[in-house]
């Protein structure tokens, strides 16, 4: 008998709720008097009327309305509790013509998903958010919602919501109305026929804004949940009209739809040519790295204060080695003191594939300051070399290790470019480092490291040579 | 072949873009942030979509949305962020959506620090979120593989409609090495049989992971299990080094496998018959191959920057209780000498 239940059809709804199936294929799974059925029908009617069903995708939220996709004839994606606006954002960005509808209850939208709600609104995402506020968690079992009224009894406020313990109802429209991006914000009610007519107009406006790709629209519906609130039809209408409306006044907070322009996003370009272009591969020369097991691998550690060009000197060395056909790795070590403190990097130069990119026992240590010198000098291999900035003062190296002061900062200052101390040091490394790289590879690296400021190359080549001369 | 010196995190973005990925949603976290930076820099230049999300949860749910629309989506984070993403990954697995997720693992637990660790193994390899599901997990060990495996991950994610995770670490993310750039660029085609794109062709489609019917949900789970078995059958990948006559087999993945490889060479010079078995896929785990080595009589040492999370899989695969472990924690790489010491102990 149930299968013959008389349901007034809607153009935007499935004729038979196949996904629900069972013995009553045209009956909904909602309780009598529930607001969801009313709103589903309004949304479906409006979609059909605006001819946007093909473009529409509804986010089915967690809760009673998770099965929206039984009813409304459009695309559907079911989402985790609170995350619908994020999921809708993802679809909207991927598919610029899609119309996104985020359909959410009060626990979903205003509690676990408040951040997603506010942030999607603040980005002005192209979506209509329909917020069903019935002051209570429905499907989960009648617990307190963020919108539960003061004094209202729920499964988790058995003596009524006490603001001293649970705070006050959250007003989402008012909260979102503090943001600049939303195009449309309105609070309506589903309590009776007159209110439903107004609600229908709000849904229409929100979906017109979506059809025209104009941005974010938010409609809150004060909605009946007679089953969980244990009220009959008359009483729930009064509850909404008097108690809920007192807390959540019906209002159109804004409608900027006539003043905003459509948001259009570009199509993705997948061509290889475009990618080669943005990664700077066009005209890029080829480098052949040839295994050379006879080459003894070298580990270089470069250390100093942040801002002394420690990391960029390491990258220049890596470029020099790579363009000389060696295997190379560069690795920065950000210690806990990385912000405004010391930093160091490891460069490994090898004739075969490299194991660890971290140099614990360097063949060459380059120290730009005293703390780095003291921290790493004892790690240098026997027979190894330490190059340190002369400003670090005199230093007695560990046994079997040579230490050479380099007037790096002094050279750089004399040239009026303090930040070029690392270039002078790079010259000293070229002169004494014994890294098995051709001299021209060092200066050649500047073509890469100064790719954005090629004007600086000649001066740096001079400083490089001066650094080399200073330790000759 | 055009090549440049590139950072590991950048190589992920290079791979993703040549693989036809056109959506990136991310949240800042060290040591994965450069992936976010590079995406923000390069994606918009070719009309691809980038959003800095408000949270890790929002980021993975944006990814879920774009994946539901059939697009190639990349997400990236590090341990603390990966923990937050698990909810979304479970939904992606449950709804059978393709998505590539990169974990540039750092030292934990809790806030830990930003040094490298391999302690996200269980989280990535065993599922990580609620419910019975598996991610396909690839473990690169070089900048080149950060790029190449990202491309491969997209292929596998779409082949099986499943999340695919690149499990790397802070060293791989930040190190710079030569990268040979991809020779082809994928022009992706959306599959209208399941995607929900907001158009006529896909209007009847539904992406969901809810099923209130116990029988149906059990059937869905069994289907997922069958899919994971197909993945186990077809996608195992590994590398062997000097394994033929090895009495001691180091089992190691990711950055640790490179150090293990140099330890093998050093051990051989001392006359220790050592070899390296490197799982490239962590799920599917190369269990049969390890079992064959065990049957041959090899002993195993797991070299991993965690408390033996992978060692458990080696034990299960080989049936050997006595699997050695060389590990470091807290952001410290394993030293070659530590591996040597362990090998000398058991040789």
PDB file of N, CA and C in Angstrom, chain B residues 27-102:
ATOM      1  N   UNK B  27      48.137  23.366   2.856  1.00  0.00           N
ATOM      2  CA  UNK B  27      48.244  24.134   4.092  1.00  0.00           C
ATOM      3  C   UNK B  27      49.718  24.107   4.501  1.00  0.00           C
ATOM      4  N   UNK B  28      50.250  25.222   4.993  1.00  0.00           N
ATOM      5  CA  UNK B  28      51.698  25.250   5.261  1.00  0.00           C
ATOM      6  C   UNK B  28      52.114  24.304   6.393  1.00  0.00           C
ATOM      7  N   UNK B  29      53.188  23.593   6.154  1.00  0.00           N
ATOM      8  CA  UNK B  29      53.813  22.810   7.227  1.00  0.00           C
ATOM      9  C   UNK B  29      55.243  22.464   6.798  1.00  0.00           C
ATOM     10  N   UNK B  30      56.190  22.685   7.698  1.00  0.00           N
ATOM     11  CA  UNK B  30      57.578  22.298   7.447  1.00  0.00           C
ATOM     12  C   UNK B  30      57.686  20.800   7.702  1.00  0.00           C
ATOM     13  N   UNK B  31      58.393  20.041   6.906  1.00  0.00           N
ATOM     14  CA  UNK B  31      59.236  20.411   5.769  1.00  0.00           C
ATOM     15  C   UNK B  31      58.587  20.161   4.403  1.00  0.00           C
ATOM     16  N   UNK B  32      57.270  20.341   4.317  1.00  0.00           N
ATOM     17  CA  UNK B  32      56.579  20.101   3.043  1.00  0.00           C
ATOM     18  C   UNK B  32      56.168  21.405   2.353  1.00  0.00           C
ATOM     19  N   UNK B  33      56.390  22.536   2.997  1.00  0.00           N
ATOM     20  CA  UNK B  33      55.805  23.795   2.512  1.00  0.00           C
ATOM     21  C   UNK B  33      56.233  24.181   1.108  1.00  0.00           C
ATOM     22  N   UNK B  34      57.454  23.791   0.709  1.00  0.00           N
ATOM     23  CA  UNK B  34      57.909  24.197  -0.625  1.00  0.00           C
ATOM     24  C   UNK B  34      57.011  23.620  -1.714  1.00  0.00           C
ATOM     25  N   UNK B  35      56.364  22.500  -1.436  1.00  0.00           N
ATOM     26  CA  UNK B  35      55.426  21.948  -2.429  1.00  0.00           C
ATOM     27  C   UNK B  35      54.273  22.938  -2.620  1.00  0.00           C
ATOM     28  N   UNK B  36      53.797  23.456  -1.502  1.00  0.00           N
ATOM     29  CA  UNK B  36      52.742  24.480  -1.524  1.00  0.00           C
ATOM     30  C   UNK B  36      53.231  25.734  -2.250  1.00  0.00           C
ATOM     31  N   UNK B  37      54.444  26.171  -1.916  1.00  0.00           N
ATOM     32  CA  UNK B  37      54.980  27.388  -2.541  1.00  0.00           C
ATOM     33  C   UNK B  37      55.085  27.210  -4.061  1.00  0.00           C
ATOM     34  N   UNK B  38      55.649  26.082  -4.463  1.00  0.00           N
ATOM     35  CA  UNK B  38      55.867  25.858  -5.897  1.00  0.00           C
ATOM     36  C   UNK B  38      54.534  25.740  -6.630  1.00  0.00           C
ATOM     37  N   UNK B  39      53.562  25.114  -5.987  1.00  0.00           N
ATOM     38  CA  UNK B  39      52.238  25.016  -6.616  1.00  0.00           C
ATOM     39  C   UNK B  39      51.637  26.414  -6.776  1.00  0.00           C
ATOM     40  N   UNK B  40      51.780  27.242  -5.750  1.00  0.00           N
ATOM     41  CA  UNK B  40      51.195  28.594  -5.821  1.00  0.00           C
ATOM     42  C   UNK B  40      51.880  29.412  -6.918  1.00  0.00           C
ATOM     43  N   UNK B  41      53.167  29.116  -7.165  1.00  0.00           N
ATOM     44  CA  UNK B  41      53.940  29.857  -8.142  1.00  0.00           C
ATOM     45  C   UNK B  41      53.604  29.401  -9.565  1.00  0.00           C
ATOM     46  N   UNK B  42      53.535  28.087  -9.757  1.00  0.00           N
ATOM     47  CA  UNK B  42      53.449  27.569 -11.127  1.00  0.00           C
ATOM     48  C   UNK B  42      52.035  27.225 -11.598  1.00  0.00           C
ATOM     49  N   UNK B  43      51.180  26.743 -10.712  1.00  0.00           N
ATOM     50  CA  UNK B  43      49.846  26.309 -11.167  1.00  0.00           C
ATOM     51  C   UNK B  43      49.080  27.428 -11.887  1.00  0.00           C
ATOM     52  N   UNK B  44      49.006  28.623 -11.296  1.00  0.00           N
ATOM     53  CA  UNK B  44      48.191  29.649 -11.956  1.00  0.00           C
ATOM     54  C   UNK B  44      48.732  30.071 -13.322  1.00  0.00           C
ATOM     55  N   UNK B  45      50.047  29.896 -13.555  1.00  0.00           N
ATOM     56  CA  UNK B  45      50.611  30.298 -14.848  1.00  0.00           C
ATOM     57  C   UNK B  45      49.978  29.533 -16.000  1.00  0.00           C
ATOM     58  N   UNK B  46      49.494  28.312 -15.726  1.00  0.00           N
ATOM     59  CA  UNK B  46      48.882  27.515 -16.792  1.00  0.00           C
ATOM     60  C   UNK B  46      47.418  27.201 -16.449  1.00  0.00           C
ATOM     61  N   UNK B  47      46.809  28.135 -15.725  1.00  0.00           N
ATOM     62  CA  UNK B  47      45.376  28.014 -15.458  1.00  0.00           C
ATOM     63  C   UNK B  47      44.994  26.874 -14.541  1.00  0.00           C
ATOM     64  N   UNK B  48      45.987  26.298 -13.875  1.00  0.00           N
ATOM     65  CA  UNK B  48      45.637  25.197 -12.960  1.00  0.00           C
ATOM     66  C   UNK B  48      45.253  25.797 -11.611  1.00  0.00           C
ATOM     67  N   UNK B  49      44.580  25.006 -10.805  1.00  0.00           N
ATOM     68  CA  UNK B  49      43.894  25.573  -9.664  1.00  0.00           C
ATOM     69  C   UNK B  49      44.680  25.374  -8.361  1.00  0.00           C
ATOM     70  N   UNK B  50      44.876  26.469  -7.649  1.00  0.00           N
ATOM     71  CA  UNK B  50      45.599  26.427  -6.386  1.00  0.00           C
ATOM     72  C   UNK B  50      44.775  27.147  -5.333  1.00  0.00           C
ATOM     73  N   UNK B  51      44.589  26.512  -4.189  1.00  0.00           N
ATOM     74  CA  UNK B  51      43.959  27.193  -3.055  1.00  0.00           C
ATOM     75  C   UNK B  51      44.782  26.897  -1.805  1.00  0.00           C
ATOM     76  N   UNK B  52      45.168  27.947  -1.079  1.00  0.00           N
ATOM     77  CA  UNK B  52      45.715  27.705   0.256  1.00  0.00           C
ATOM     78  C   UNK B  52      44.525  27.535   1.186  1.00  0.00           C
ATOM     79  N   UNK B  53      44.357  26.321   1.669  1.00  0.00           N
ATOM     80  CA  UNK B  53      43.184  25.989   2.477  1.00  0.00           C
ATOM     81  C   UNK B  53      43.344  26.517   3.892  1.00  0.00           C
ATOM     82  N   UNK B  54      42.231  26.553   4.623  1.00  0.00           N
ATOM     83  CA  UNK B  54      42.237  27.058   5.991  1.00  0.00           C
ATOM     84  C   UNK B  54      42.776  26.035   6.983  1.00  0.00           C
ATOM     85  N   UNK B  55      42.858  24.789   6.572  1.00  0.00           N
ATOM     86  CA  UNK B  55      43.317  23.747   7.490  1.00  0.00           C
ATOM     87  C   UNK B  55      43.687  22.520   6.664  1.00  0.00           C
ATOM     88  N   UNK B  56      44.360  21.593   7.300  1.00  0.00           N
ATOM     89  CA  UNK B  56      44.695  20.345   6.623  1.00  0.00           C
ATOM     90  C   UNK B  56      43.424  19.577   6.257  1.00  0.00           C
ATOM     91  N   UNK B  57      42.431  19.625   7.158  1.00  0.00           N
ATOM     92  CA  UNK B  57      41.168  18.928   6.877  1.00  0.00           C
ATOM     93  C   UNK B  57      40.493  19.536   5.657  1.00  0.00           C
ATOM     94  N   UNK B  58      40.446  20.869   5.629  1.00  0.00           N
ATOM     95  CA  UNK B  58      39.815  21.518   4.486  1.00  0.00           C
ATOM     96  C   UNK B  58      40.583  21.185   3.205  1.00  0.00           C
ATOM     97  N   UNK B  59      41.917  21.177   3.295  1.00  0.00           N
ATOM     98  CA  UNK B  59      42.726  20.905   2.109  1.00  0.00           C
ATOM     99  C   UNK B  59      42.408  19.524   1.544  1.00  0.00           C
ATOM    100  N   UNK B  60      42.354  18.522   2.398  1.00  0.00           N
ATOM    101  CA  UNK B  60      42.115  17.170   1.880  1.00  0.00           C
ATOM    102  C   UNK B  60      40.667  17.041   1.402  1.00  0.00           C
ATOM    103  N   UNK B  61      39.767  17.801   1.989  1.00  0.00           N
ATOM    104  CA  UNK B  61      38.378  17.732   1.524  1.00  0.00           C
ATOM    105  C   UNK B  61      38.174  18.493   0.213  1.00  0.00           C
ATOM    106  N   UNK B  62      38.949  19.543   0.012  1.00  0.00           N
ATOM    107  CA  UNK B  62      38.941  20.182  -1.309  1.00  0.00           C
ATOM    108  C   UNK B  62      39.466  19.181  -2.344  1.00  0.00           C
ATOM    109  N   UNK B  63      40.503  18.456  -1.947  1.00  0.00           N
ATOM    110  CA  UNK B  63      41.059  17.438  -2.847  1.00  0.00           C
ATOM    111  C   UNK B  63      40.001  16.374  -3.147  1.00  0.00           C
ATOM    112  N   UNK B  64      39.282  15.976  -2.109  1.00  0.00           N
ATOM    113  CA  UNK B  64      38.192  15.004  -2.290  1.00  0.00           C
ATOM    114  C   UNK B  64      37.170  15.529  -3.305  1.00  0.00           C
ATOM    115  N   UNK B  65      36.839  16.813  -3.203  1.00  0.00           N
ATOM    116  CA  UNK B  65      35.865  17.400  -4.114  1.00  0.00           C
ATOM    117  C   UNK B  65      36.356  17.395  -5.559  1.00  0.00           C
ATOM    118  N   UNK B  66      37.590  17.883  -5.763  1.00  0.00           N
ATOM    119  CA  UNK B  66      38.114  17.932  -7.126  1.00  0.00           C
ATOM    120  C   UNK B  66      38.318  16.526  -7.684  1.00  0.00           C
ATOM    121  N   UNK B  67      38.702  15.594  -6.805  1.00  0.00           N
ATOM    122  CA  UNK B  67      38.845  14.197  -7.243  1.00  0.00           C
ATOM    123  C   UNK B  67      37.480  13.628  -7.629  1.00  0.00           C
ATOM    124  N   UNK B  68      36.442  13.998  -6.873  1.00  0.00           N
ATOM    125  CA  UNK B  68      35.083  13.542  -7.198  1.00  0.00           C
ATOM    126  C   UNK B  68      34.668  14.067  -8.573  1.00  0.00           C
ATOM    127  N   UNK B  69      35.214  15.230  -8.953  1.00  0.00           N
ATOM    128  CA  UNK B  69      34.913  15.787 -10.270  1.00  0.00           C
ATOM    129  C   UNK B  69      35.796  15.161 -11.351  1.00  0.00           C
ATOM    130  N   UNK B  70      36.590  14.165 -10.972  1.00  0.00           N
ATOM    131  CA  UNK B  70      37.368  13.407 -11.944  1.00  0.00           C
ATOM    132  C   UNK B  70      38.718  14.012 -12.288  1.00  0.00           C
ATOM    133  N   UNK B  71      39.105  15.071 -11.572  1.00  0.00           N
ATOM    134  CA  UNK B  71      40.369  15.747 -11.888  1.00  0.00           C
ATOM    135  C   UNK B  71      41.544  15.079 -11.181  1.00  0.00           C
ATOM    136  N   UNK B  72      42.746  15.409 -11.682  1.00  0.00           N
ATOM    137  CA  UNK B  72      43.969  14.915 -11.070  1.00  0.00           C
ATOM    138  C   UNK B  72      44.396  15.895  -9.982  1.00  0.00           C
ATOM    139  N   UNK B  73      44.362  15.424  -8.756  1.00  0.00           N
ATOM    140  CA  UNK B  73      44.535  16.296  -7.593  1.00  0.00           C
ATOM    141  C   UNK B  73      45.737  15.857  -6.778  1.00  0.00           C
ATOM    142  N   UNK B  74      46.479  16.852  -6.299  1.00  0.00           N
ATOM    143  CA  UNK B  74      47.621  16.583  -5.425  1.00  0.00           C
ATOM    144  C   UNK B  74      47.391  17.235  -4.078  1.00  0.00           C
ATOM    145  N   UNK B  75      47.745  16.500  -3.027  1.00  0.00           N
ATOM    146  CA  UNK B  75      47.746  17.060  -1.675  1.00  0.00           C
ATOM    147  C   UNK B  75      49.106  16.737  -1.068  1.00  0.00           C
ATOM    148  N   UNK B  76      49.581  17.581  -0.171  1.00  0.00           N
ATOM    149  CA  UNK B  76      50.893  17.323   0.432  1.00  0.00           C
ATOM    150  C   UNK B  76      50.918  17.847   1.855  1.00  0.00           C
ATOM    151  N   UNK B  77      51.649  17.130   2.699  1.00  0.00           N
ATOM    152  CA  UNK B  77      51.770  17.595   4.080  1.00  0.00           C
ATOM    153  C   UNK B  77      52.928  16.873   4.750  1.00  0.00           C
ATOM    154  N   UNK B  78      53.007  17.032   6.065  1.00  0.00           N
ATOM    155  CA  UNK B  78      53.968  16.294   6.867  1.00  0.00           C
ATOM    156  C   UNK B  78      53.203  15.707   8.051  1.00  0.00           C
ATOM    157  N   UNK B  79      53.877  14.889   8.861  1.00  0.00           N
ATOM    158  CA  UNK B  79      53.229  14.103   9.909  1.00  0.00           C
ATOM    159  C   UNK B  79      52.040  14.730  10.621  1.00  0.00           C
ATOM    160  N   UNK B  80      52.232  15.849  11.332  1.00  0.00           N
ATOM    161  CA  UNK B  80      51.088  16.401  12.070  1.00  0.00           C
ATOM    162  C   UNK B  80      49.914  16.723  11.145  1.00  0.00           C
ATOM    163  N   UNK B  81      50.210  17.195   9.953  1.00  0.00           N
ATOM    164  CA  UNK B  81      49.153  17.487   8.991  1.00  0.00           C
ATOM    165  C   UNK B  81      48.554  16.219   8.418  1.00  0.00           C
ATOM    166  N   UNK B  82      49.391  15.197   8.227  1.00  0.00           N
ATOM    167  CA  UNK B  82      48.879  13.928   7.717  1.00  0.00           C
ATOM    168  C   UNK B  82      47.880  13.328   8.712  1.00  0.00           C
ATOM    169  N   UNK B  83      48.191  13.476  10.010  1.00  0.00           N
ATOM    170  CA  UNK B  83      47.242  12.970  11.011  1.00  0.00           C
ATOM    171  C   UNK B  83      45.882  13.630  10.827  1.00  0.00           C
ATOM    172  N   UNK B  84      45.889  14.936  10.591  1.00  0.00           N
ATOM    173  CA  UNK B  84      44.619  15.651  10.421  1.00  0.00           C
ATOM    174  C   UNK B  84      43.913  15.244   9.127  1.00  0.00           C
ATOM    175  N   UNK B  85      44.668  14.856   8.134  1.00  0.00           N
ATOM    176  CA  UNK B  85      44.077  14.508   6.840  1.00  0.00           C
ATOM    177  C   UNK B  85      43.447  13.121   6.821  1.00  0.00           C
ATOM    178  N   UNK B  86      43.686  12.331   7.859  1.00  0.00           N
ATOM    179  CA  UNK B  86      43.265  10.922   7.777  1.00  0.00           C
ATOM    180  C   UNK B  86      41.769  10.764   7.563  1.00  0.00           C
ATOM    181  N   UNK B  87      40.971  11.644   8.171  1.00  0.00           N
ATOM    182  CA  UNK B  87      39.523  11.567   7.954  1.00  0.00           C
ATOM    183  C   UNK B  87      39.209  11.622   6.458  1.00  0.00           C
ATOM    184  N   UNK B  88      39.775  12.629   5.807  1.00  0.00           N
ATOM    185  CA  UNK B  88      39.497  12.810   4.387  1.00  0.00           C
ATOM    186  C   UNK B  88      40.018  11.660   3.546  1.00  0.00           C
ATOM    187  N   UNK B  89      41.197  11.125   3.917  1.00  0.00           N
ATOM    188  CA  UNK B  89      41.771  10.029   3.137  1.00  0.00           C
ATOM    189  C   UNK B  89      40.872   8.792   3.242  1.00  0.00           C
ATOM    190  N   UNK B  90      40.326   8.572   4.423  1.00  0.00           N
ATOM    191  CA  UNK B  90      39.392   7.449   4.587  1.00  0.00           C
ATOM    192  C   UNK B  90      38.171   7.612   3.668  1.00  0.00           C
ATOM    193  N   UNK B  91      37.654   8.834   3.587  1.00  0.00           N
ATOM    194  CA  UNK B  91      36.506   9.083   2.700  1.00  0.00           C
ATOM    195  C   UNK B  91      36.895   8.878   1.233  1.00  0.00           C
ATOM    196  N   UNK B  92      38.097   9.335   0.876  1.00  0.00           N
ATOM    197  CA  UNK B  92      38.565   9.180  -0.511  1.00  0.00           C
ATOM    198  C   UNK B  92      38.675   7.685  -0.844  1.00  0.00           C
ATOM    199  N   UNK B  93      39.237   6.920   0.106  1.00  0.00           N
ATOM    200  CA  UNK B  93      39.365   5.474  -0.110  1.00  0.00           C
ATOM    201  C   UNK B  93      37.989   4.817  -0.167  1.00  0.00           C
ATOM    202  N   UNK B  94      37.105   5.238   0.738  1.00  0.00           N
ATOM    203  CA  UNK B  94      35.763   4.639   0.803  1.00  0.00           C
ATOM    204  C   UNK B  94      34.953   4.932  -0.448  1.00  0.00           C
ATOM    205  N   UNK B  95      35.092   6.149  -0.965  1.00  0.00           N
ATOM    206  CA  UNK B  95      34.349   6.530  -2.168  1.00  0.00           C
ATOM    207  C   UNK B  95      35.087   6.108  -3.433  1.00  0.00           C
ATOM    208  N   UNK B  96      36.253   5.502  -3.270  1.00  0.00           N
ATOM    209  CA  UNK B  96      37.083   5.041  -4.393  1.00  0.00           C
ATOM    210  C   UNK B  96      37.385   6.172  -5.377  1.00  0.00           C
ATOM    211  N   UNK B  97      38.030   7.197  -4.844  1.00  0.00           N
ATOM    212  CA  UNK B  97      38.459   8.303  -5.688  1.00  0.00           C
ATOM    213  C   UNK B  97      39.975   8.265  -5.852  1.00  0.00           C
ATOM    214  N   UNK B  98      40.459   8.690  -7.007  1.00  0.00           N
ATOM    215  CA  UNK B  98      41.909   8.768  -7.205  1.00  0.00           C
ATOM    216  C   UNK B  98      42.453  10.083  -6.633  1.00  0.00           C
ATOM    217  N   UNK B  99      43.534  10.004  -5.902  1.00  0.00           N
ATOM    218  CA  UNK B  99      44.124  11.206  -5.338  1.00  0.00           C
ATOM    219  C   UNK B  99      45.566  10.883  -4.959  1.00  0.00           C
ATOM    220  N   UNK B 100      46.477  11.824  -5.187  1.00  0.00           N
ATOM    221  CA  UNK B 100      47.873  11.607  -4.796  1.00  0.00           C
ATOM    222  C   UNK B 100      48.188  12.507  -3.606  1.00  0.00           C
ATOM    223  N   UNK B 101      48.748  11.887  -2.578  1.00  0.00           N
ATOM    224  CA  UNK B 101      49.039  12.600  -1.335  1.00  0.00           C
ATOM    225  C   UNK B 101      50.513  12.397  -1.010  1.00  0.00           C
ATOM    226  N   UNK B 102      51.225  13.501  -0.776  1.00  0.00           N
ATOM    227  CA  UNK B 102      52.654  13.415  -0.498  1.00  0.00           C
ATOM    228  C   UNK B 102      52.891  13.684   0.987  1.00  0.00           C
TER     229      UNK B 102
END
